[in-house]
Amino acid sequence: MQKLKIAITGAGGFIGSHLTEVFEREPVSTVLISGAYGNIKHYAEGITVDICDFDHLKEHLLGSDIVIHLAGLNSVRDSFDHPSETLKVNTIGTSTLLSVCKDLGINRIIMISSAEVYGIPSSNSVSESEILKPLSPYGISKVAIEQLCFVYHKAYGMKFQILRPFSIYGPGMSPKSLIKEIYNHVKLKQNISLFNCASTRDYCYVKDLANAIKLSAYNEFRGFNIYNVASGVGINSKQLAELIQSIMQTSGIILESPSPDRPRNTDVNYLVANTEKIALELNWTAQTSMLDGLIKTIHSFERE
């Protein structure tokens, strides 16, 4: 029996590298497409492709059964400094990919979106039916991507699993991430400056997200489905800093900084997911506690 062939764009990135490791243990063949391969282990062979290059993409996606789309610019903070680039790369890149998939008859696609599409939600437990009100250029690009997928579903019958990860963390995460910045301050025994101590997020360990993507690939593609991927539990920035201090067996002063990571009026104070849908339909729940995930993440920082 022929193996399922899965193409992964953005395979060299933070999430993509962990997903690649997950599929290495599965009875599938993979095509790894990315612009960089710094995080991928030596056993994986990758292909460098510009996500906006139609012909090159078509050449390497030929014969794929499923495409998992991770490629793109993914920094909320940077999207305020480079909004045009963020919108161009994310939306034009996705549009190119979808056009290639249509031409090749690839009709099963897993699209990685973001909780940033929600903006300031109307509920403390955000479901997939929440009205989308993005407050960043990055969030706007993800809403546009989701709408592109819906158009291709309606027009051409292509089937989509849209995943909306919340705050993903783990080994290989961005050095600009809050967790890495707190770690650096604690390691140097410096005061910790936070934009908003009460800012609450729903953190999900990257391996748990990778397993959610795997389950989504094996699940029946029934049309157009959207799933939150998160723990369903919130932790505020001050609690996060205190937990990292505890793991590193140190203490220090935690301050609020007047210098925001993003324009203050666009800050989302509380964003925690309702995960009932993914638990019911994909039989997925986050398996890694915040404590265990942070311990693994901090150990990876110490090995860098």
PDB file of N, CA and C in Angstrom, residues 54 58 63 95-96 130 183 197 250 253 269 286:
ATOM      1  N   PHE A  54       5.148  30.115  -7.907  1.00  0.00           N
ATOM      2  CA  PHE A  54       4.139  29.152  -8.349  1.00  0.00           C
ATOM      3  C   PHE A  54       4.770  27.912  -8.980  1.00  0.00           C
ATOM      4  N   LYS A  58       4.777  24.123  -7.499  1.00  0.00           N
ATOM      5  CA  LYS A  58       4.051  23.088  -8.240  1.00  0.00           C
ATOM      6  C   LYS A  58       4.936  21.875  -8.495  1.00  0.00           C
ATOM      7  N   GLY A  63       2.028  15.189  -6.529  1.00  0.00           N
ATOM      8  CA  GLY A  63       1.884  13.867  -5.925  1.00  0.00           C
ATOM      9  C   GLY A  63       1.544  13.876  -4.450  1.00  0.00           C
ATOM     10  N   SER A  95      -2.210  32.436  -1.239  1.00  0.00           N
ATOM     11  CA  SER A  95      -2.965  32.426  -2.494  1.00  0.00           C
ATOM     12  C   SER A  95      -2.242  31.609  -3.562  1.00  0.00           C
ATOM     13  N   THR A  96      -0.925  31.770  -3.629  1.00  0.00           N
ATOM     14  CA  THR A  96      -0.123  30.995  -4.589  1.00  0.00           C
ATOM     15  C   THR A  96      -0.212  29.510  -4.280  1.00  0.00           C
ATOM     16  N   GLU A 130     -16.571  32.816  17.569  1.00  0.00           N
ATOM     17  CA  GLU A 130     -16.361  34.217  17.952  1.00  0.00           C
ATOM     18  C   GLU A 130     -16.196  35.094  16.701  1.00  0.00           C
ATOM     19  N   TYR A 183      13.362  34.628  30.658  1.00  0.00           N
ATOM     20  CA  TYR A 183      14.490  33.734  30.971  1.00  0.00           C
ATOM     21  C   TYR A 183      15.810  34.496  30.962  1.00  0.00           C
ATOM     22  N   CYS A 197       1.393  43.220  33.554  1.00  0.00           N
ATOM     23  CA  CYS A 197       1.485  42.056  34.441  1.00  0.00           C
ATOM     24  C   CYS A 197       0.217  41.213  34.428  1.00  0.00           C
ATOM     25  N   THR A 250      15.414  31.155  41.622  1.00  0.00           N
ATOM     26  CA  THR A 250      15.889  32.503  41.900  1.00  0.00           C
ATOM     27  C   THR A 250      14.684  33.403  42.122  1.00  0.00           C
ATOM     28  N   ILE A 253      12.768  41.327  41.188  1.00  0.00           N
ATOM     29  CA  ILE A 253      11.677  42.293  41.120  1.00  0.00           C
ATOM     30  C   ILE A 253      11.008  42.225  39.746  1.00  0.00           C
ATOM     31  N   ASN A 269      -6.046  42.000  26.612  1.00  0.00           N
ATOM     32  CA  ASN A 269      -5.720  41.739  28.012  1.00  0.00           C
ATOM     33  C   ASN A 269      -5.940  40.283  28.405  1.00  0.00           C
ATOM     34  N   ALA A 286      -4.524  19.111  25.243  1.00  0.00           N
ATOM     35  CA  ALA A 286      -3.119  19.381  25.566  1.00  0.00           C
ATOM     36  C   ALA A 286      -2.666  18.439  26.678  1.00  0.00           C
TER      37      ALA A 286
END
